[in-house]
XYZ file of N, CA and C in Angstrom:
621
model
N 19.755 16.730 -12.295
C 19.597 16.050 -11.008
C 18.498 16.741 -10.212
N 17.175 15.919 -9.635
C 16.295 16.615 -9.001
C 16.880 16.134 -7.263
N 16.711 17.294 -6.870
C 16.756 17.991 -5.338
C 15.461 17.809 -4.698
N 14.934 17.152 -3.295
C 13.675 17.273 -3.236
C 13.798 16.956 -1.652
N 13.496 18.241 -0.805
C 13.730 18.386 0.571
C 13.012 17.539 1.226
N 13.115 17.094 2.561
C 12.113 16.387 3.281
C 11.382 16.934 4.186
N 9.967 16.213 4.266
C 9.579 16.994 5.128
C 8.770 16.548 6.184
N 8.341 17.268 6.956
C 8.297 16.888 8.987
C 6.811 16.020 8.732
N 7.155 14.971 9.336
C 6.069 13.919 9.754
C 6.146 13.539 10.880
N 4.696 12.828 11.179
C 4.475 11.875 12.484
C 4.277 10.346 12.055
N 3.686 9.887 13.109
C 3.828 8.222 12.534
C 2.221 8.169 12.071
N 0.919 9.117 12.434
C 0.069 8.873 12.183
C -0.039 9.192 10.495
N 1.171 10.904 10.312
C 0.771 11.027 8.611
C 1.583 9.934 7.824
N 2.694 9.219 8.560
C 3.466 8.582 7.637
C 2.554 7.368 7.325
N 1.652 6.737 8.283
C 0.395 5.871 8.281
C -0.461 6.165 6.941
N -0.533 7.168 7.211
C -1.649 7.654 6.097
C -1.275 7.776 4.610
N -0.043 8.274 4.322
C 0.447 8.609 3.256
C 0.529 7.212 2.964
N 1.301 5.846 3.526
C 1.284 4.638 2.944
C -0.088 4.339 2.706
N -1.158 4.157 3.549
C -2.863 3.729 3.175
C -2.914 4.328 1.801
N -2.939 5.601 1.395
C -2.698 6.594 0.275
C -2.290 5.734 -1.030
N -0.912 5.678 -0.616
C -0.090 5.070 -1.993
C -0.360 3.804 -2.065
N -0.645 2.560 -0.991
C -1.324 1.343 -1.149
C -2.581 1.642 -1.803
N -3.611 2.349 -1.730
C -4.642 2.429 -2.603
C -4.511 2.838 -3.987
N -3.317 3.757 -4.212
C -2.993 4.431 -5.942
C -2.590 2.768 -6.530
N -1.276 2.029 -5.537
C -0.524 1.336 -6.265
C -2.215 0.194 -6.749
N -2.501 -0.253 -5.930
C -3.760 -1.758 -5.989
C -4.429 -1.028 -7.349
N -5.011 0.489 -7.424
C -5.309 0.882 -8.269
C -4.810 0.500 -9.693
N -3.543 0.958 -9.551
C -2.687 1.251 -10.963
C -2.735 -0.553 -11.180
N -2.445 -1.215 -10.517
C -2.001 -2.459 -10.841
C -3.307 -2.957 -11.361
N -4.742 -3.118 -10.809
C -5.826 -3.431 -11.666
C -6.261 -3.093 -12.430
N -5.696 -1.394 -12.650
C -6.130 -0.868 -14.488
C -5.184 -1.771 -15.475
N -4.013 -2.206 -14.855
C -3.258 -2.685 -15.630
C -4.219 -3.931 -16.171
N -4.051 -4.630 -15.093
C -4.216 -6.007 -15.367
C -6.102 -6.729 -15.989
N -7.095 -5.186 -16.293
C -8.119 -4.817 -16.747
C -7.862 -4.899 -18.158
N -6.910 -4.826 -18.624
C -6.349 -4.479 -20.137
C -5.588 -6.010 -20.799
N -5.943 -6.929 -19.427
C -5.104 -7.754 -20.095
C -6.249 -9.423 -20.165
N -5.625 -10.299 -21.520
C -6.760 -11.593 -20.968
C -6.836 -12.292 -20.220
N -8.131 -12.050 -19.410
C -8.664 -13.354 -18.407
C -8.000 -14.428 -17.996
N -8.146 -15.011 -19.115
C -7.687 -16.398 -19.066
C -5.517 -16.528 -18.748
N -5.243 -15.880 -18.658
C -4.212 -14.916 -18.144
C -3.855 -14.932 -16.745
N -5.141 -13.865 -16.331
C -5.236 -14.115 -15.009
C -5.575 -15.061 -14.064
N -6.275 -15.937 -14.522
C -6.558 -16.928 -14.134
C -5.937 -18.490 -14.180
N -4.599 -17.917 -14.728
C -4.131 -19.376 -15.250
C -3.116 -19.844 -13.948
N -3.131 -20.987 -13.634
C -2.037 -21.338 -12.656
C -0.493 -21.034 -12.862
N 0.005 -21.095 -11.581
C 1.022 -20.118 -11.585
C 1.692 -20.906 -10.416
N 3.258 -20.770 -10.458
C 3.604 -21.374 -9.408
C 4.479 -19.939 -8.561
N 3.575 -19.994 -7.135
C 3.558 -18.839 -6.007
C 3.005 -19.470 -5.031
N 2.985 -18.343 -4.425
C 2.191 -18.212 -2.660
C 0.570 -18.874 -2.871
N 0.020 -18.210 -3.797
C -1.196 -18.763 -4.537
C -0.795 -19.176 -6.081
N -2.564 -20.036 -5.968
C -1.754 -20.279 -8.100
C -2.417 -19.666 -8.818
N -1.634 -18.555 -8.781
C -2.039 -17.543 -9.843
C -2.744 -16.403 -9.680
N -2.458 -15.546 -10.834
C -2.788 -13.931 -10.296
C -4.083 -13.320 -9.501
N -5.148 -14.348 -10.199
C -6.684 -14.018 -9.976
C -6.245 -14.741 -7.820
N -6.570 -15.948 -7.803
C -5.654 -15.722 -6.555
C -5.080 -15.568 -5.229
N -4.200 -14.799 -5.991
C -3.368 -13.615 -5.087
C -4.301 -12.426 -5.357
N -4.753 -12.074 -5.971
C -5.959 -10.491 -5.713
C -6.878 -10.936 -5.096
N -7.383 -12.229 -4.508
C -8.485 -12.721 -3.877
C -7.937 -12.571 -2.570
N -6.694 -13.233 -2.272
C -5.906 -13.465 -1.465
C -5.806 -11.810 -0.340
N -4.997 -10.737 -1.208
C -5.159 -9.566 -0.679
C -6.057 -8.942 -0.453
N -7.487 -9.252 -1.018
C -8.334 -8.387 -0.700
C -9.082 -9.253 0.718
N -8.990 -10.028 0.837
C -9.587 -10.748 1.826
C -8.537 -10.635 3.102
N -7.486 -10.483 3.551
C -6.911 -9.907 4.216
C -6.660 -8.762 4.961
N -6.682 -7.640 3.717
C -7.004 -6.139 4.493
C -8.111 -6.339 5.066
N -9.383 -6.814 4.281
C -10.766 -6.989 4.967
C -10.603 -7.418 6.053
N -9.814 -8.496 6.361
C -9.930 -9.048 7.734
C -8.868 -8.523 8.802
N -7.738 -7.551 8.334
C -6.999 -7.219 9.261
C -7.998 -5.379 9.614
N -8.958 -4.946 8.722
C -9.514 -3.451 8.745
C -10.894 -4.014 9.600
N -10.683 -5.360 9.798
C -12.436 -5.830 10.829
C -11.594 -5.649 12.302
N -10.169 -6.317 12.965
C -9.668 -5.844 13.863
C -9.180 -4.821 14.190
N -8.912 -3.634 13.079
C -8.894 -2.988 13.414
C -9.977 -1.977 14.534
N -11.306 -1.818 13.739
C -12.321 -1.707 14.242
C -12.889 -2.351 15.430
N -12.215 -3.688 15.105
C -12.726 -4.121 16.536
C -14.402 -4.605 16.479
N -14.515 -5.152 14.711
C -15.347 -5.507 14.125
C -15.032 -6.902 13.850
N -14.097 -7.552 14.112
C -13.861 -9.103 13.088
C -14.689 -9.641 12.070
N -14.167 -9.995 10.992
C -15.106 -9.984 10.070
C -14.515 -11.780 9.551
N -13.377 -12.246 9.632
C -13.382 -13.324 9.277
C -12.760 -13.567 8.372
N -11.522 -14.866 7.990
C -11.521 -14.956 6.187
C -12.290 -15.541 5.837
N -12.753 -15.082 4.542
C -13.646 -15.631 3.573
C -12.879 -17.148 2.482
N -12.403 -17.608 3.281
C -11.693 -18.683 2.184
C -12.730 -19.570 0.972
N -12.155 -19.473 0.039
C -12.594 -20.207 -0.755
C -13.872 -19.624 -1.541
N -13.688 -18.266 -1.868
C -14.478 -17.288 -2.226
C -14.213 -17.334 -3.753
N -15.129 -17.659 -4.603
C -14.871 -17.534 -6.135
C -15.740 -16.955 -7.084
N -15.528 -15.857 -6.433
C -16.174 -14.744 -8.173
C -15.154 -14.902 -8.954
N -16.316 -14.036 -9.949
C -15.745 -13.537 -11.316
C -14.580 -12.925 -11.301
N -13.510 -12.918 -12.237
C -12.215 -11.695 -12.078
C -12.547 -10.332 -11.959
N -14.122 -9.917 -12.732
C -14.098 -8.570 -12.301
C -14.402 -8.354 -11.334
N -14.903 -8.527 -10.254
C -15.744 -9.057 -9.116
C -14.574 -8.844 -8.488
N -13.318 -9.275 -8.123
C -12.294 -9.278 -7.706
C -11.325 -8.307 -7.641
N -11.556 -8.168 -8.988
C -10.598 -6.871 -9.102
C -11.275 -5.828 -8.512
N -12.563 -5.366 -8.872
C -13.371 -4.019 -7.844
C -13.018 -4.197 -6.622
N -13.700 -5.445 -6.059
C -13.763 -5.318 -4.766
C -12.225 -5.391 -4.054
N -11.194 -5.672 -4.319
C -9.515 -5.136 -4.240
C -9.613 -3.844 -3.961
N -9.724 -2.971 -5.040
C -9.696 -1.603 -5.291
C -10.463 -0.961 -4.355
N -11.970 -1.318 -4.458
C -13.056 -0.848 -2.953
C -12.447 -0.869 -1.803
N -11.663 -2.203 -1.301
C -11.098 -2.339 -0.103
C -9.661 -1.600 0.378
N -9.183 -0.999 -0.771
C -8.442 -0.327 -0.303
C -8.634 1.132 0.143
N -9.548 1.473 -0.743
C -10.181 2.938 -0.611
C -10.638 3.073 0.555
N -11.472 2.041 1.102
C -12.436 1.952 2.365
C -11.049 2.072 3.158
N -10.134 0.930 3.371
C -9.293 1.033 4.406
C -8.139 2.332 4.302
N -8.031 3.098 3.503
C -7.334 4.244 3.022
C -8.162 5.279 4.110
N -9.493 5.720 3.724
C -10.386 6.374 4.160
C -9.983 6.185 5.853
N -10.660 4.676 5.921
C -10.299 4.542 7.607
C -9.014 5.344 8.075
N -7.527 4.894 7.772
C -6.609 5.149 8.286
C -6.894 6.991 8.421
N -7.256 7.590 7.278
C -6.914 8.757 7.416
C -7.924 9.120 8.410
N -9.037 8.759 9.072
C -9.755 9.217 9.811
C -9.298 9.102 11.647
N -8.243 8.131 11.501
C -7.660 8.350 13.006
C -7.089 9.579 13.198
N -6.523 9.497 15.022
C -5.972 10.315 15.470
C -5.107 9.936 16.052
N -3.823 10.646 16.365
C -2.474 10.607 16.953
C -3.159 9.755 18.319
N -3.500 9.672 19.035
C -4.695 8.818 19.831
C -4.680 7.305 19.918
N -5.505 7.732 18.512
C -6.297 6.232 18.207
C -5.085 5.465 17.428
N -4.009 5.720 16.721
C -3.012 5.010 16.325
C -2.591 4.296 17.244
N -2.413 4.673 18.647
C -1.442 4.142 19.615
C -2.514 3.287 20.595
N -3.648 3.145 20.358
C -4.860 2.633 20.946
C -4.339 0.829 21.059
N -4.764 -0.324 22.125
C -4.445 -1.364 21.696
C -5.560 -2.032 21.227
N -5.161 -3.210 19.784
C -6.451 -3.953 19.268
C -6.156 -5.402 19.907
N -7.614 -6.282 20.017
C -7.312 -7.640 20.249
C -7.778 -7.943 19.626
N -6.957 -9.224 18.762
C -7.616 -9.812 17.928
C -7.359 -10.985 17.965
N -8.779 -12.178 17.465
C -8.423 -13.785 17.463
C -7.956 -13.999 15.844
N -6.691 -14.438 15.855
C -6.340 -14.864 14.457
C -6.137 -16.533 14.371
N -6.069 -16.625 13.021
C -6.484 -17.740 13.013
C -5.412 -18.918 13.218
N -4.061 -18.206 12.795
C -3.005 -19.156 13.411
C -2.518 -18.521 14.623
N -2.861 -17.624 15.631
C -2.763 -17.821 16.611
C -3.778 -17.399 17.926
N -3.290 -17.558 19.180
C -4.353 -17.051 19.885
C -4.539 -15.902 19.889
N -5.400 -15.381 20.915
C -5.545 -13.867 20.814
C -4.884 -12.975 21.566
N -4.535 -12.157 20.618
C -3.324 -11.214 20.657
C -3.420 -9.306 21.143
N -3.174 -8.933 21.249
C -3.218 -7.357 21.808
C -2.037 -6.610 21.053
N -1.787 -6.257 20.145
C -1.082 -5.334 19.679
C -2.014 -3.806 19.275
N -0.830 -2.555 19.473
C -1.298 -1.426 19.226
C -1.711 -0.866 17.620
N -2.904 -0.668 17.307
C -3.214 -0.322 16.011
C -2.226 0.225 14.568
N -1.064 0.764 15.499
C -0.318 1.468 14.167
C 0.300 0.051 13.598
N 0.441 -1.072 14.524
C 1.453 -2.257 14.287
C 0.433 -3.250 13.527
N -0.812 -2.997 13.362
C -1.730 -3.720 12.441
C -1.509 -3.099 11.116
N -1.590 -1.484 11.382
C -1.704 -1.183 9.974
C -0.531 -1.263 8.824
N 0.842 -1.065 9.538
C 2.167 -1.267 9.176
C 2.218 -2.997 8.142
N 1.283 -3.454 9.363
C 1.393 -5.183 8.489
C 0.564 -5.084 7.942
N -0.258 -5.082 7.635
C -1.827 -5.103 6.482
C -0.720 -4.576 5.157
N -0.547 -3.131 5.120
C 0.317 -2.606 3.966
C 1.172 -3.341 3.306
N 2.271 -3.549 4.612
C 3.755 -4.639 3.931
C 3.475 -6.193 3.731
N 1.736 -6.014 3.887
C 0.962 -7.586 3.402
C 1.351 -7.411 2.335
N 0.506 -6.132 1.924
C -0.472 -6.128 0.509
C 0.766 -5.318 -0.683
N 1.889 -4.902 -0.602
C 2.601 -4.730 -1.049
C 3.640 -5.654 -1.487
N 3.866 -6.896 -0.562
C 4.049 -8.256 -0.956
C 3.975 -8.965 -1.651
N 2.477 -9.315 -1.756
C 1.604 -9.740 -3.092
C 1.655 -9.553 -3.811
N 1.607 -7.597 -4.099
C 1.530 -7.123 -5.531
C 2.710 -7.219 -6.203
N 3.904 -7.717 -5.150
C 5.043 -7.768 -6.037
C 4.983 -9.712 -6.941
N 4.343 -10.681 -6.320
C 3.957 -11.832 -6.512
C 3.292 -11.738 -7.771
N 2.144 -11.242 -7.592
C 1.245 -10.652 -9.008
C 2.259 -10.540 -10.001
N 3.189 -9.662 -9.959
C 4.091 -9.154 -10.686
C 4.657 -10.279 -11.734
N 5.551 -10.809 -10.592
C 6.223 -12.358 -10.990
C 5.585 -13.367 -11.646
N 3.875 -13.156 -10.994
C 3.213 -14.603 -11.998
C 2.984 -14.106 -13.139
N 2.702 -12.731 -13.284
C 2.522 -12.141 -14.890
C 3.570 -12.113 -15.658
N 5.090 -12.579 -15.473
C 6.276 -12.423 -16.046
C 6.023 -14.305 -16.747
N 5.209 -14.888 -15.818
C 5.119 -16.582 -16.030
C 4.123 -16.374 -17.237
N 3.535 -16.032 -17.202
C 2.083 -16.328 -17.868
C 2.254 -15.617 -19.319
N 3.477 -14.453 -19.204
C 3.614 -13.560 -20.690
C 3.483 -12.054 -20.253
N 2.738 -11.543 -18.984
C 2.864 -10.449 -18.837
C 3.871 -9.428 -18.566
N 4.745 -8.816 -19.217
C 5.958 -8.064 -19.251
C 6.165 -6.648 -18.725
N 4.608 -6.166 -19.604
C 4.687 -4.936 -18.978
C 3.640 -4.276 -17.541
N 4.167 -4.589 -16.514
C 3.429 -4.051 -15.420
C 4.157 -2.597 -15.451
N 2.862 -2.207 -14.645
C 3.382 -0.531 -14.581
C 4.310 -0.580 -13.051
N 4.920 0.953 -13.245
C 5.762 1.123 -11.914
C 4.683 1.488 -11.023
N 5.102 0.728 -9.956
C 4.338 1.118 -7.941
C 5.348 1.444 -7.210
N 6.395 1.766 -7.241
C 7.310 2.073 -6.078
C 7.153 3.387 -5.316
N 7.244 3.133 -4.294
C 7.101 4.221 -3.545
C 7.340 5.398 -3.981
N 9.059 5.431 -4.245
C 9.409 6.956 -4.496
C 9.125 7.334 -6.179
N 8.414 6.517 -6.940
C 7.686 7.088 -7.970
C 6.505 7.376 -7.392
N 5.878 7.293 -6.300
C 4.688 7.663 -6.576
C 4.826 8.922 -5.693
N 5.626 8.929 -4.636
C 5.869 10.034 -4.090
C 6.530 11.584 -5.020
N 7.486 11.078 -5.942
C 8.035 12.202 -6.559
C 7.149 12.433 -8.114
N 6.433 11.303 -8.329
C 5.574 11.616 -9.512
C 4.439 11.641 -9.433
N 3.699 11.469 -8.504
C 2.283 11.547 -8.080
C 2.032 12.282 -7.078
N 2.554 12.194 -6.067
C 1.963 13.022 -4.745
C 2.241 14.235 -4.945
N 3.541 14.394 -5.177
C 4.515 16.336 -4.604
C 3.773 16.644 -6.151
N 3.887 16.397 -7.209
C 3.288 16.570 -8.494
C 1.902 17.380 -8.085
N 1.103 15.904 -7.860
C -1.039 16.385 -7.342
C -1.045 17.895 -6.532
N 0.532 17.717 -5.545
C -0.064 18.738 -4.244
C 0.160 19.956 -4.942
N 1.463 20.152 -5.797
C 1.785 20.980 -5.996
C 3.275 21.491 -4.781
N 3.736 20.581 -3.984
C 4.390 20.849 -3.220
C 5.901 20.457 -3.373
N 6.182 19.775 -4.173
C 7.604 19.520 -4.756
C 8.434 20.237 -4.514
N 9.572 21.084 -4.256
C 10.897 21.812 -4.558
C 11.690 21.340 -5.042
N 12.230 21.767 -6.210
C 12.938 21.460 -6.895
C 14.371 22.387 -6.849
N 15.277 21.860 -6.146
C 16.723 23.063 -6.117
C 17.870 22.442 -6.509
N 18.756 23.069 -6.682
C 20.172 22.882 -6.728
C 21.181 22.771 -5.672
N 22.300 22.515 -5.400
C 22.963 22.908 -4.392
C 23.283 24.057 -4.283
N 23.176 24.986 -5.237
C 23.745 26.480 -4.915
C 22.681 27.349 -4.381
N 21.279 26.735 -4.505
C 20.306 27.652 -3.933
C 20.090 27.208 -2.866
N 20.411 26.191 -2.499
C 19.760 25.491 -0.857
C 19.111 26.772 -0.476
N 18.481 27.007 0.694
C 17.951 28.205 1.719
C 18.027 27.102 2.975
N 18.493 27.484 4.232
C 19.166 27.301 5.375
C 17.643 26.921 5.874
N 17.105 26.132 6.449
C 15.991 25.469 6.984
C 15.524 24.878 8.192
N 15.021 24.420 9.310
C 15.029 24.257 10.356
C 15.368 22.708 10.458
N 15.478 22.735 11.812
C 16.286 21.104 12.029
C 14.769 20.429 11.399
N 15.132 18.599 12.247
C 14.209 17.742 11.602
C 14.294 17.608 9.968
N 15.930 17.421 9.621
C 15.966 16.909 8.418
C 15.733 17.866 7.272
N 15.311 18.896 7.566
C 14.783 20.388 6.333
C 16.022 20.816 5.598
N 17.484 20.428 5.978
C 18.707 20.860 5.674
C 19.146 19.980 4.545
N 18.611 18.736 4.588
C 18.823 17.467 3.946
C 18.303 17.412 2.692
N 19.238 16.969 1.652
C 17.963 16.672 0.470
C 18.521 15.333 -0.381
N 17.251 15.055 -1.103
C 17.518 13.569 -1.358
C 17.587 13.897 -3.048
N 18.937 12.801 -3.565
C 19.244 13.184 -5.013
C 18.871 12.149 -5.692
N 17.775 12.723 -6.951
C 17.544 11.281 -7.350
C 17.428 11.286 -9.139
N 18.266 10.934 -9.467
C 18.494 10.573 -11.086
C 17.787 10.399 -11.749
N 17.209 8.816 -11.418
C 16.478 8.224 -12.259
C 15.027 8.754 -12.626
N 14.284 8.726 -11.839
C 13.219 9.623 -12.156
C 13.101 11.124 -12.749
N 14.407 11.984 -12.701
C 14.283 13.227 -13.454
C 14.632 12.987 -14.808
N 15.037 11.657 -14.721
C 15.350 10.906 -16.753
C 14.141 10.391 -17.455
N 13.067 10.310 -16.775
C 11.624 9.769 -17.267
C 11.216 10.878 -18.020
């Protein structure tokens, strides 16, 4: 059984760490779907969009346009945009990096800053930046679960894992080197804000 303490955040790093893992997951999911045929991706599908190619058109044109209000740049949707699948798939991946980059470059500040923006189903609106970025993410995490589903239609079986707490307990604490790994008999007595607490998790110490 792995033991794995928690530890002290704000809303700007918890911001960041999601931008983070939204860019690994869009990642992992287009190496996947790089390996697989075209004609695949491109085949109609019954979803939100028809079909995988899409829905990756779909998300990438979104962050783009929710990372233009952010800035306070509007940039517009691009509807009806039809490249190539590879074309698509990069520029996905680009756009997350770019908007990854962005997030991590705010400040406890500028999170709480208000944006206005004209959207397109409604008028124009004033919400505070952290409440853009919260939705852009639980957009684009949406989708990729859609993606998922149309590749189960089309024959695709094996998508890789994106879940959060794989990428947190197998990618992040892993990269940093910051993991703890204990038992209950070693606990060490820790300061408030949750340091006392630890989260038990099975399944992943069985991989």
């Amino acid at each position: 059984m792995l033991y794995t303490s928690f530890h002290r955040s704000s809303l700007l790093t918890q911001l960041q760490d999601l931008a983070t893992y939204n860019c690994w997951a869009i990642t992992r999911l287009t190496d996947w779907l790089k390996s697989k045929p075209a004609v695949l991706l491109e085949a109609s599908a019954a979803s939100s969009f028809p079909g995988i190619k899409a829905t990756l058109l779909h998300i990438w044109e979104v962050e783009r346009e929710w990372m233009g209000h952010l800035q306070q740049r509007p940039n517009g949707l691009q509807q009806g945009i039809d490249d190539d699948l590879t074309t698509v798939l990069n520029r996905l991946v680009e756009q997350a990096a770019d908007f990854s980059k962005y997030v991590q470059s705010l400040t406890e500040e500028e999170v709480q800053e208000d944006c206005y923006c004209q959207l397109w189903f409604s008028e124009t609106i004033c919400r505070p930046r952290f409440e853009i970025i919260q939705h852009c993410l639980n957009h684009s995490t949406y989708h990729r679960g859609q993606v998922v589903t149309i590749g189960h239609q089309v024959g695709l079986k094996d998508a890789p894992m994106t879940d959060y707490m794989f990428y947190v307990l197998k990618v992040k604490e892993q990269a940093s080197g910051s993991s703890k790994t204990e038992t209950p008999a070693n606990r060490k007595n820790t300061d408030s804000y949750g340091r006392n607490s630890f989260l038990a998790v099975n399944f992943f110490s069985k991989q």
